[in-house]
PDB file of C-alpha atoms in Angstrom:
ATOM      1  CA  MET H   1      29.125   6.043  41.146  1.00  0.00           C
ATOM      2  CA  ALA H   2      31.174   4.099  43.688  1.00  0.00           C
ATOM      3  CA  GLN H   3      30.461   0.612  44.988  1.00  0.00           C
ATOM      4  CA  THR H   4      32.279  -0.591  48.092  1.00  0.00           C
ATOM      5  CA  VAL H   5      32.497  -3.855  50.023  1.00  0.00           C
ATOM      6  CA  GLY H   6      34.434  -4.335  53.220  1.00  0.00           C
ATOM      7  CA  TYR H   7      35.435  -6.821  55.905  1.00  0.00           C
ATOM      8  CA  SER H   8      36.800  -6.240  59.403  1.00  0.00           C
ATOM      9  CA  SER H   9      38.369  -8.883  61.619  1.00  0.00           C
ATOM     10  CA  GLN H  10      35.940  -7.647  64.289  1.00  0.00           C
ATOM     11  CA  ASN H  11      33.454  -9.877  62.438  1.00  0.00           C
ATOM     12  CA  ILE H  12      31.865  -7.032  60.477  1.00  0.00           C
ATOM     13  CA  THR H  13      31.041  -7.037  56.778  1.00  0.00           C
ATOM     14  CA  ALA H  14      29.735  -4.001  54.898  1.00  0.00           C
ATOM     15  CA  GLY H  15      28.499  -2.932  51.497  1.00  0.00           C
ATOM     16  CA  ALA H  16      27.725   0.517  50.108  1.00  0.00           C
ATOM     17  CA  THR H  17      26.839   2.374  46.933  1.00  0.00           C
ATOM     18  CA  GLN H  18      27.327   6.107  46.447  1.00  0.00           C
ATOM     19  CA  ILE H  19      25.981   8.061  43.479  1.00  0.00           C
ATOM     20  CA  HIS H  20      27.376  11.525  42.869  1.00  0.00           C
ATOM     21  CA  THR H  21      26.379  13.927  40.129  1.00  0.00           C
ATOM     22  CA  PHE H  22      27.447  17.530  39.633  1.00  0.00           C
ATOM     23  CA  GLY H  23      27.514  20.117  36.916  1.00  0.00           C
ATOM     24  CA  GLU H  24      26.632  23.660  35.942  1.00  0.00           C
ATOM     25  CA  VAL H  25      23.366  25.257  34.987  1.00  0.00           C
ATOM     26  CA  GLY H  26      22.718  28.729  33.632  1.00  0.00           C
ATOM     27  CA  ALA H  27      24.295  31.932  34.969  1.00  0.00           C
ATOM     28  CA  GLY H  28      27.309  30.153  36.475  1.00  0.00           C
ATOM     29  CA  VAL H  29      25.327  28.215  39.079  1.00  0.00           C
ATOM     30  CA  ARG H  30      26.800  24.820  39.932  1.00  0.00           C
ATOM     31  CA  PHE H  31      24.903  21.933  41.490  1.00  0.00           C
ATOM     32  CA  ASN H  32      25.999  18.911  43.510  1.00  0.00           C
ATOM     33  CA  VAL H  33      23.846  15.910  44.437  1.00  0.00           C
ATOM     34  CA  GLU H  34      25.021  12.834  46.311  1.00  0.00           C
ATOM     35  CA  ALA H  35      23.006   9.818  47.496  1.00  0.00           C
ATOM     36  CA  SER H  36      24.065   6.633  49.248  1.00  0.00           C
ATOM     37  CA  TRP H  37      22.913   3.224  50.370  1.00  0.00           C
ATOM     38  CA  ALA H  38      24.950   1.283  52.889  1.00  0.00           C
ATOM     39  CA  ALA H  39      24.514  -1.640  55.265  1.00  0.00           C
ATOM     40  CA  ARG H  40      26.733  -3.712  57.507  1.00  0.00           C
ATOM     41  CA  SER H  41      26.350  -6.948  59.408  1.00  0.00           C
ATOM     42  CA  ALA H  42      26.827  -5.485  62.887  1.00  0.00           C
ATOM     43  CA  ASP H  43      25.671  -2.081  64.030  1.00  0.00           C
ATOM     44  CA  VAL H  44      28.477  -1.683  66.557  1.00  0.00           C
ATOM     45  CA  GLY H  45      31.822   0.058  66.340  1.00  0.00           C
ATOM     46  CA  ASP H  46      33.006   2.509  63.727  1.00  0.00           C
ATOM     47  CA  ALA H  47      34.438   0.214  61.047  1.00  0.00           C
ATOM     48  CA  PHE H  48      33.689   1.624  57.559  1.00  0.00           C
ATOM     49  CA  GLY H  49      31.972   4.689  59.074  1.00  0.00           C
ATOM     50  CA  GLY H  50      34.329   7.264  57.597  1.00  0.00           C
ATOM     51  CA  ALA H  51      31.840   9.298  55.585  1.00  0.00           C
ATOM     52  CA  TYR H  52      28.471   7.518  55.248  1.00  0.00           C
ATOM     53  CA  PRO H  53      25.813   5.997  57.536  1.00  0.00           C
ATOM     54  CA  TYR H  54      24.870   2.308  57.399  1.00  0.00           C
ATOM     55  CA  GLY H  55      21.102   2.372  57.773  1.00  0.00           C
ATOM     56  CA  ASN H  56      20.269  -0.115  54.979  1.00  0.00           C
ATOM     57  CA  ARG H  57      18.261   2.476  53.034  1.00  0.00           C
ATOM     58  CA  VAL H  58      18.814   5.046  50.327  1.00  0.00           C
ATOM     59  CA  GLN H  59      19.554   8.505  51.700  1.00  0.00           C
ATOM     60  CA  ILE H  60      20.287  11.881  50.148  1.00  0.00           C
ATOM     61  CA  ILE H  61      23.576  13.060  51.576  1.00  0.00           C
ATOM     62  CA  GLU H  62      24.124  16.367  49.782  1.00  0.00           C
ATOM     63  CA  ALA H  63      21.943  18.351  47.393  1.00  0.00           C
ATOM     64  CA  TYR H  64      22.893  21.979  46.933  1.00  0.00           C
ATOM     65  CA  ALA H  65      23.508  24.732  44.411  1.00  0.00           C
ATOM     66  CA  GLU H  66      26.319  27.260  44.630  1.00  0.00           C
ATOM     67  CA  ARG H  67      27.781  30.192  42.801  1.00  0.00           C
ATOM     68  CA  ILE H  68      31.256  31.712  42.923  1.00  0.00           C
ATOM     69  CA  PHE H  69      31.968  35.441  42.529  1.00  0.00           C
ATOM     70  CA  THR H  70      35.411  37.051  42.235  1.00  0.00           C
ATOM     71  CA  PRO H  71      34.917  40.798  42.751  1.00  0.00           C
ATOM     72  CA  ARG H  72      38.176  42.758  42.404  1.00  0.00           C
ATOM     73  CA  GLY H  73      40.315  39.698  43.101  1.00  0.00           C
ATOM     74  CA  GLY H  74      38.259  38.688  46.110  1.00  0.00           C
ATOM     75  CA  LEU H  75      36.230  35.530  46.630  1.00  0.00           C
ATOM     76  CA  VAL H  76      32.544  35.102  47.460  1.00  0.00           C
ATOM     77  CA  VAL H  77      30.898  31.675  47.392  1.00  0.00           C
ATOM     78  CA  THR H  78      27.194  31.286  48.132  1.00  0.00           C
ATOM     79  CA  ARG H  79      25.635  27.877  48.698  1.00  0.00           C
ATOM     80  CA  GLY H  80      22.086  26.815  49.479  1.00  0.00           C
ATOM     81  CA  GLY H  81      20.497  23.445  50.119  1.00  0.00           C
ATOM     82  CA  ARG H  82      21.709  20.352  51.944  1.00  0.00           C
ATOM     83  CA  TYR H  83      25.437  20.030  52.647  1.00  0.00           C
ATOM     84  CA  ARG H  84      27.940  18.552  55.067  1.00  0.00           C
ATOM     85  CA  THR H  85      28.533  20.602  58.203  1.00  0.00           C
ATOM     86  CA  PRO H  86      31.524  22.809  57.218  1.00  0.00           C
ATOM     87  CA  PHE H  87      33.510  22.323  60.436  1.00  0.00           C
ATOM     88  CA  GLY H  88      37.216  21.636  60.010  1.00  0.00           C
ATOM     89  CA  ILE H  89      38.302  18.872  57.636  1.00  0.00           C
ATOM     90  CA  SER H  90      34.829  17.734  56.664  1.00  0.00           C
ATOM     91  CA  SER H  91      34.420  16.588  53.043  1.00  0.00           C
ATOM     92  CA  ALA H  92      33.579  13.016  52.057  1.00  0.00           C
ATOM     93  CA  SER H  93      36.796  12.702  50.047  1.00  0.00           C
ATOM     94  CA  ASP H  94      38.859  13.740  53.083  1.00  0.00           C
ATOM     95  CA  HIS H  95      37.513  10.877  55.193  1.00  0.00           C
ATOM     96  CA  GLY H  96      36.169   8.229  52.829  1.00  0.00           C
ATOM     97  CA  TYR H  97      38.633   7.812  49.967  1.00  0.00           C
ATOM     98  CA  VAL H  98      42.112   8.662  51.205  1.00  0.00           C
ATOM     99  CA  GLY H  99      42.966   5.281  52.714  1.00  0.00           C
ATOM    100  CA  PHE H 100      41.288   5.255  56.120  1.00  0.00           C
ATOM    101  CA  LEU H 101      38.300   2.957  56.707  1.00  0.00           C
ATOM    102  CA  ARG H 102      37.251   4.480  60.041  1.00  0.00           C
ATOM    103  CA  PRO H 103      36.464   8.065  60.988  1.00  0.00           C
ATOM    104  CA  PRO H 104      38.562   9.881  63.587  1.00  0.00           C
ATOM    105  CA  LEU H 105      37.368   9.148  67.124  1.00  0.00           C
ATOM    106  CA  ILE H 106      36.394  12.791  67.619  1.00  0.00           C
ATOM    107  CA  ARG H 107      34.242  12.590  64.466  1.00  0.00           C
ATOM    108  CA  TYR H 108      32.150   9.494  65.180  1.00  0.00           C
ATOM    109  CA  ASP H 109      28.598   9.758  66.529  1.00  0.00           C
ATOM    110  CA  ASP H 110      28.912   7.274  69.432  1.00  0.00           C
ATOM    111  CA  TYR H 111      31.924   9.022  70.995  1.00  0.00           C
ATOM    112  CA  TYR H 112      30.264  12.273  72.141  1.00  0.00           C
ATOM    113  CA  GLY H 113      32.040  14.627  69.795  1.00  0.00           C
ATOM    114  CA  LEU H 114      31.038  15.632  66.295  1.00  0.00           C
ATOM    115  CA  ALA H 115      29.976  13.252  63.523  1.00  0.00           C
ATOM    116  CA  ASN H 116      30.957  13.036  59.874  1.00  0.00           C
ATOM    117  CA  THR H 117      27.281  12.354  59.178  1.00  0.00           C
ATOM    118  CA  PHE H 118      26.183  15.790  60.432  1.00  0.00           C
ATOM    119  CA  LEU H 119      24.432  17.696  57.627  1.00  0.00           C
ATOM    120  CA  GLU H 120      22.894  21.145  57.347  1.00  0.00           C
ATOM    121  CA  GLU H 121      19.912  22.430  55.401  1.00  0.00           C
ATOM    122  CA  GLY H 122      20.445  26.121  54.985  1.00  0.00           C
ATOM    123  CA  VAL H 123      22.701  28.773  53.506  1.00  0.00           C
ATOM    124  CA  ASP H 124      26.502  28.855  53.514  1.00  0.00           C
ATOM    125  CA  VAL H 125      28.592  31.883  52.501  1.00  0.00           C
ATOM    126  CA  VAL H 126      32.374  32.155  52.054  1.00  0.00           C
ATOM    127  CA  VAL H 127      33.905  35.651  51.873  1.00  0.00           C
ATOM    128  CA  GLY H 128      37.565  36.593  51.478  1.00  0.00           C
ATOM    129  CA  THR H 129      40.417  35.855  49.127  1.00  0.00           C
ATOM    130  CA  PRO H 130      41.881  32.549  47.901  1.00  0.00           C
ATOM    131  CA  ARG H 131      44.373  32.718  50.795  1.00  0.00           C
ATOM    132  CA  LEU H 132      42.243  34.143  53.606  1.00  0.00           C
ATOM    133  CA  SER H 133      38.512  33.548  54.014  1.00  0.00           C
ATOM    134  CA  VAL H 134      35.653  33.293  56.501  1.00  0.00           C
ATOM    135  CA  GLU H 135      32.778  30.840  56.028  1.00  0.00           C
ATOM    136  CA  THR H 136      29.413  31.104  57.797  1.00  0.00           C
ATOM    137  CA  SER H 137      26.626  28.530  57.720  1.00  0.00           C
ATOM    138  CA  LEU H 138      23.107  29.126  59.049  1.00  0.00           C
ATOM    139  CA  GLY H 139      20.707  26.215  58.907  1.00  0.00           C
ATOM    140  CA  VAL H 140      18.877  23.412  60.652  1.00  0.00           C
ATOM    141  CA  PRO H 141      20.069  19.818  61.262  1.00  0.00           C
ATOM    142  CA  ALA H 142      19.609  17.364  58.389  1.00  0.00           C
ATOM    143  CA  ASP H 143      21.693  14.549  59.840  1.00  0.00           C
ATOM    144  CA  VAL H 144      21.841  10.941  58.639  1.00  0.00           C
ATOM    145  CA  GLY H 145      22.834   7.909  60.663  1.00  0.00           C
ATOM    146  CA  GLU H 146      22.345   7.361  64.375  1.00  0.00           C
ATOM    147  CA  ALA H 147      23.308  10.856  65.532  1.00  0.00           C
ATOM    148  CA  VAL H 148      20.348  13.036  64.537  1.00  0.00           C
ATOM    149  CA  ARG H 149      20.373  16.384  66.295  1.00  0.00           C
ATOM    150  CA  ARG H 150      17.189  17.876  67.654  1.00  0.00           C
ATOM    151  CA  PRO H 151      15.530  20.705  65.663  1.00  0.00           C
ATOM    152  CA  GLY H 152      16.934  24.190  66.087  1.00  0.00           C
ATOM    153  CA  LEU H 153      19.215  26.787  64.558  1.00  0.00           C
ATOM    154  CA  ASP H 154      22.743  25.655  63.678  1.00  0.00           C
ATOM    155  CA  VAL H 155      25.511  28.217  63.400  1.00  0.00           C
ATOM    156  CA  VAL H 156      28.916  27.217  62.024  1.00  0.00           C
ATOM    157  CA  VAL H 157      31.744  29.707  61.489  1.00  0.00           C
ATOM    158  CA  ARG H 158      35.102  28.777  59.984  1.00  0.00           C
ATOM    159  CA  GLY H 159      38.131  30.876  59.155  1.00  0.00           C
ATOM    160  CA  GLN H 160      40.912  29.617  56.896  1.00  0.00           C
ATOM    161  CA  ALA H 161      44.320  30.987  55.967  1.00  0.00           C
ATOM    162  CA  ALA H 162      46.986  29.659  53.587  1.00  0.00           C
ATOM    163  CA  PHE H 163      50.705  30.279  54.112  1.00  0.00           C
ATOM    164  CA  GLY H 164      52.776  28.672  51.382  1.00  0.00           C
ATOM    165  CA  ASP H 165      52.371  24.902  51.779  1.00  0.00           C
ATOM    166  CA  VAL H 166      50.361  25.240  55.011  1.00  0.00           C
ATOM    167  CA  ILE H 167      46.600  25.701  55.439  1.00  0.00           C
ATOM    168  CA  VAL H 168      45.259  26.551  58.911  1.00  0.00           C
ATOM    169  CA  GLY H 169      41.599  26.622  59.897  1.00  0.00           C
ATOM    170  CA  LEU H 170      39.638  27.630  62.995  1.00  0.00           C
ATOM    171  CA  SER H 171      36.018  26.458  63.340  1.00  0.00           C
ATOM    172  CA  HIS H 172      33.171  26.875  65.826  1.00  0.00           C
ATOM    173  CA  ILE H 173      29.722  25.264  65.923  1.00  0.00           C
ATOM    174  CA  ARG H 174      26.688  25.856  68.115  1.00  0.00           C
ATOM    175  CA  SER H 175      23.849  23.421  67.617  1.00  0.00           C
ATOM    176  CA  ARG H 176      21.446  21.093  69.453  1.00  0.00           C
ATOM    177  CA  PRO H 177      22.310  17.708  71.035  1.00  0.00           C
ATOM    178  CA  TYR H 178      21.401  14.461  69.305  1.00  0.00           C
ATOM    179  CA  LEU H 179      20.590  12.672  72.560  1.00  0.00           C
ATOM    180  CA  PRO H 180      17.067  12.900  74.116  1.00  0.00           C
ATOM    181  CA  ALA H 181      16.177  16.136  75.917  1.00  0.00           C
ATOM    182  CA  THR H 182      15.474  14.155  79.114  1.00  0.00           C
ATOM    183  CA  PHE H 183      19.155  13.212  79.198  1.00  0.00           C
ATOM    184  CA  ALA H 184      21.034  15.930  77.297  1.00  0.00           C
ATOM    185  CA  GLY H 185      20.208  19.583  77.906  1.00  0.00           C
ATOM    186  CA  GLY H 186      21.699  22.764  76.530  1.00  0.00           C
ATOM    187  CA  HIS H 187      23.659  22.941  73.298  1.00  0.00           C
ATOM    188  CA  VAL H 188      26.322  21.220  71.248  1.00  0.00           C
ATOM    189  CA  GLU H 189      29.219  23.646  71.216  1.00  0.00           C
ATOM    190  CA  PHE H 190      32.654  22.823  69.807  1.00  0.00           C
ATOM    191  CA  THR H 191      35.725  24.718  68.639  1.00  0.00           C
ATOM    192  CA  GLY H 192      38.405  23.164  66.477  1.00  0.00           C
ATOM    193  CA  VAL H 193      41.773  23.895  64.904  1.00  0.00           C
ATOM    194  CA  ASP H 194      42.841  22.070  61.742  1.00  0.00           C
ATOM    195  CA  VAL H 195      46.173  22.160  59.930  1.00  0.00           C
ATOM    196  CA  ARG H 196      47.218  20.765  56.546  1.00  0.00           C
ATOM    197  CA  TRP H 197      50.677  20.706  54.954  1.00  0.00           C
ATOM    198  CA  MET H 198      51.581  19.157  51.592  1.00  0.00           C
ATOM    199  CA  ARG H 199      54.747  18.987  49.530  1.00  0.00           C
ATOM    200  CA  ALA H 200      56.207  16.545  46.981  1.00  0.00           C
ATOM    201  CA  GLY H 201      53.600  13.839  47.543  1.00  0.00           C
ATOM    202  CA  VAL H 202      53.662  14.006  51.336  1.00  0.00           C
ATOM    203  CA  GLN H 203      50.701  15.362  53.283  1.00  0.00           C
ATOM    204  CA  MET H 204      50.428  15.924  57.012  1.00  0.00           C
ATOM    205  CA  ARG H 205      47.125  17.010  58.478  1.00  0.00           C
ATOM    206  CA  GLY H 206      45.212  16.947  61.718  1.00  0.00           C
ATOM    207  CA  GLU H 207      42.531  18.419  63.931  1.00  0.00           C
ATOM    208  CA  TRP H 208      42.166  19.204  67.619  1.00  0.00           C
ATOM    209  CA  ILE H 209      38.571  19.726  68.769  1.00  0.00           C
ATOM    210  CA  TRP H 210      37.195  20.677  72.183  1.00  0.00           C
ATOM    211  CA  GLY H 211      33.805  21.575  73.645  1.00  0.00           C
ATOM    212  CA  GLN H 212      30.636  19.917  74.893  1.00  0.00           C
ATOM    213  CA  PRO H 213      28.086  17.506  73.367  1.00  0.00           C
ATOM    214  CA  PHE H 214      25.549  18.834  75.939  1.00  0.00           C
ATOM    215  CA  ASP H 215      25.552  20.696  79.255  1.00  0.00           C
ATOM    216  CA  GLY H 216      27.559  19.205  82.115  1.00  0.00           C
ATOM    217  CA  THR H 217      30.031  17.259  79.952  1.00  0.00           C
ATOM    218  CA  ARG H 218      33.219  17.980  78.060  1.00  0.00           C
ATOM    219  CA  THR H 219      34.840  16.253  75.088  1.00  0.00           C
ATOM    220  CA  HIS H 220      38.241  16.930  73.610  1.00  0.00           C
ATOM    221  CA  GLY H 221      40.452  15.050  71.227  1.00  0.00           C
ATOM    222  CA  GLY H 222      42.119  15.001  67.880  1.00  0.00           C
ATOM    223  CA  TYR H 223      44.187  13.156  65.346  1.00  0.00           C
ATOM    224  CA  ALA H 224      47.279  13.527  63.188  1.00  0.00           C
ATOM    225  CA  ASP H 225      47.524  11.936  59.738  1.00  0.00           C
ATOM    226  CA  LEU H 226      50.492  11.182  57.504  1.00  0.00           C
ATOM    227  CA  ILE H 227      49.626  10.436  53.860  1.00  0.00           C
ATOM    228  CA  VAL H 228      52.414   9.582  51.429  1.00  0.00           C
ATOM    229  CA  HIS H 229      52.243   8.984  47.685  1.00  0.00           C
ATOM    230  CA  ARG H 230      55.594   9.364  45.957  1.00  0.00           C
ATOM    231  CA  PRO H 231      56.191   8.426  42.262  1.00  0.00           C
ATOM    232  CA  ARG H 232      58.399   5.480  43.219  1.00  0.00           C
ATOM    233  CA  MET H 233      55.471   3.988  45.209  1.00  0.00           C
ATOM    234  CA  GLY H 234      53.496   3.341  42.018  1.00  0.00           C
ATOM    235  CA  PRO H 235      49.828   2.608  42.790  1.00  0.00           C
ATOM    236  CA  VAL H 236      50.299   2.622  46.588  1.00  0.00           C
ATOM    237  CA  THR H 237      49.416   5.444  48.964  1.00  0.00           C
ATOM    238  CA  ALA H 238      50.579   4.869  52.549  1.00  0.00           C
ATOM    239  CA  VAL H 239      48.602   6.301  55.478  1.00  0.00           C
ATOM    240  CA  MET H 240      49.110   6.506  59.222  1.00  0.00           C
ATOM    241  CA  ARG H 241      46.945   8.045  61.945  1.00  0.00           C
ATOM    242  CA  ALA H 242      47.469   8.632  65.675  1.00  0.00           C
ATOM    243  CA  GLU H 243      44.552   9.881  67.749  1.00  0.00           C
ATOM    244  CA  ARG H 244      43.050  10.279  71.173  1.00  0.00           C
ATOM    245  CA  LEU H 245      39.673  11.092  72.707  1.00  0.00           C
ATOM    246  CA  ALA H 246      38.549  12.182  76.164  1.00  0.00           C
ATOM    247  CA  TYR H 247      34.867  12.398  77.141  1.00  0.00           C
ATOM    248  CA  ASP H 248      34.604  13.748  80.680  1.00  0.00           C
ATOM    249  CA  ALA H 249      31.369  12.630  82.312  1.00  0.00           C
ATOM    250  CA  VAL H 250      30.078  10.986  85.467  1.00  0.00           C
ATOM    251  CA  ALA H 251      31.250   7.385  85.902  1.00  0.00           C
ATOM    252  CA  PRO H 252      30.661   4.908  84.325  1.00  0.00           C
ATOM    253  CA  PHE H 253      29.845   6.998  81.221  1.00  0.00           C
ATOM    254  CA  GLU H 254      33.257   8.588  80.729  1.00  0.00           C
ATOM    255  CA  LEU H 255      35.349   7.515  77.739  1.00  0.00           C
ATOM    256  CA  TYR H 256      39.114   7.818  77.304  1.00  0.00           C
ATOM    257  CA  ALA H 257      40.619   6.178  74.251  1.00  0.00           C
ATOM    258  CA  ASN H 258      43.717   6.081  72.072  1.00  0.00           C
ATOM    259  CA  ARG H 259      44.151   4.556  68.630  1.00  0.00           C
ATOM    260  CA  VAL H 260      46.842   4.113  65.984  1.00  0.00           C
ATOM    261  CA  THR H 261      46.114   3.110  62.389  1.00  0.00           C
ATOM    262  CA  VAL H 262      48.589   2.040  59.709  1.00  0.00           C
ATOM    263  CA  GLY H 263      47.286   1.315  56.232  1.00  0.00           C
ATOM    264  CA  SER H 264      47.328   1.961  52.524  1.00  0.00           C
ATOM    265  CA  ARG H 265      45.207   2.666  49.494  1.00  0.00           C
ATOM    266  CA  ILE H 266      46.194   0.616  46.455  1.00  0.00           C
ATOM    267  CA  ARG H 267      44.995   1.302  42.919  1.00  0.00           C
ATOM    268  CA  LEU H 268      44.501  -2.171  41.447  1.00  0.00           C
ATOM    269  CA  LEU H 269      43.011  -1.025  38.127  1.00  0.00           C
ATOM    270  CA  ASP H 270      41.986   2.350  36.734  1.00  0.00           C
ATOM    271  CA  GLN H 271      38.602   2.088  38.439  1.00  0.00           C
ATOM    272  CA  LEU H 272      39.266  -0.433  41.219  1.00  0.00           C
ATOM    273  CA  SER H 273      41.093   0.306  44.450  1.00  0.00           C
ATOM    274  CA  ALA H 274      41.704  -1.446  47.749  1.00  0.00           C
ATOM    275  CA  GLN H 275      42.055   0.035  51.207  1.00  0.00           C
ATOM    276  CA  VAL H 276      43.728  -1.851  54.047  1.00  0.00           C
ATOM    277  CA  GLY H 277      44.076  -0.711  57.634  1.00  0.00           C
ATOM    278  CA  LEU H 278      45.633  -2.272  60.732  1.00  0.00           C
ATOM    279  CA  VAL H 279      44.118  -0.683  63.828  1.00  0.00           C
ATOM    280  CA  HIS H 280      45.391  -0.823  67.409  1.00  0.00           C
ATOM    281  CA  GLN H 281      43.023   0.711  69.944  1.00  0.00           C
ATOM    282  CA  SER H 282      42.388   0.781  73.672  1.00  0.00           C
ATOM    283  CA  ARG H 283      39.978  -1.712  75.247  1.00  0.00           C
ATOM    284  CA  THR H 284      37.562   1.092  76.123  1.00  0.00           C
ATOM    285  CA  LEU H 285      36.469   0.994  72.474  1.00  0.00           C
ATOM    286  CA  SER H 286      36.366  -2.747  71.928  1.00  0.00           C
ATOM    287  CA  ALA H 287      37.240  -6.015  73.593  1.00  0.00           C
ATOM    288  CA  GLU H 288      39.648  -6.552  70.681  1.00  0.00           C
ATOM    289  CA  THR H 289      42.553  -4.137  70.713  1.00  0.00           C
ATOM    290  CA  LEU H 290      43.791  -5.149  67.250  1.00  0.00           C
ATOM    291  CA  ALA H 291      41.692  -5.159  64.072  1.00  0.00           C
ATOM    292  CA  LEU H 292      42.317  -5.566  60.353  1.00  0.00           C
ATOM    293  CA  ASP H 293      39.982  -3.719  57.974  1.00  0.00           C
ATOM    294  CA  VAL H 294      39.880  -4.338  54.214  1.00  0.00           C
ATOM    295  CA  GLY H 295      37.752  -2.556  51.615  1.00  0.00           C
ATOM    296  CA  LEU H 296      37.367  -2.705  47.830  1.00  0.00           C
ATOM    297  CA  THR H 297      35.917   0.211  45.864  1.00  0.00           C
ATOM    298  CA  LEU H 298      34.846   0.242  42.228  1.00  0.00           C
ATOM    299  CA  SER H 299      34.422   3.768  40.843  1.00  0.00           C
ATOM    300  CA  LEU H 300      32.490   4.303  37.623  1.00  0.00           C
ATOM    301  CA  ARG H 301      32.570   7.752  36.037  1.00  0.00           C
ATOM    302  CA  ARG H 302      30.651   9.173  33.120  1.00  0.00           C
ATOM    303  CA  ASP H 303      30.969  12.606  31.549  1.00  0.00           C
ATOM    304  CA  ALA H 304      27.472  13.737  30.617  1.00  0.00           C
ATOM    305  CA  GLY H 305      28.934  16.080  28.009  1.00  0.00           C
ATOM    306  CA  ARG H 306      30.277  13.220  25.897  1.00  0.00           C
TER     307      ARG H 306
END
């Protein structure tokens, strides 16, 4: 379980609780269940929206079972249930607990790209080897938060390859828009490239995503992250992000934005950590170009086998 409180100089306070349980049942089948409650004082902007919605109610985020097979050195993973949309860098830990308190611009629901709160209810299959694999998800939208896609078939395909210290992924999604049909016709359709490199406590990663949130518009953008945790830094992990977003639409609905974030994650105690971020962004996102975000997270873990 994790309990988080946060404050942003944009006059926003937030609180959240996440409960996560996982384990293994018979015949090698593993399960994963995650629920959350979160609320914030102002329902504007993307502060603290890295991985969870702030609807002031308890919501099931993920609830799935999966099994891993390794035939003749290969890899087959089958998953069924409710899970995060497997497009690019998409896990909760990637966006909620590294040191960033805001999602990438291209991954926030109000900016006409994808959303980290997109979920699928369906079947997901990974086939390949540990170094080269293809993942396919077939399901229907099960989104939480403000961006709730209209009913329909979702298809997500992702390929991933590992070369030494580098992991490269290519993803594509075809789904339904989350805006009303009277305004947004056609399909959500995005393609993305993601890259991760790690060595000796230094990680560089990023995504570039392009496509359409609905017919007649185009969105493209991406981000690059630097995450550093060397032994001499003790409990401190330093993070930096540079990003941009372009939503091409009829004036005055277009959106072009840039943002730079510098911050850190600091382990205060074994179970208590702080995240601090200084954000500089263009005025198209907010009247305030500079913001300071601070969060505290208390993580409580229990091994059911003890």
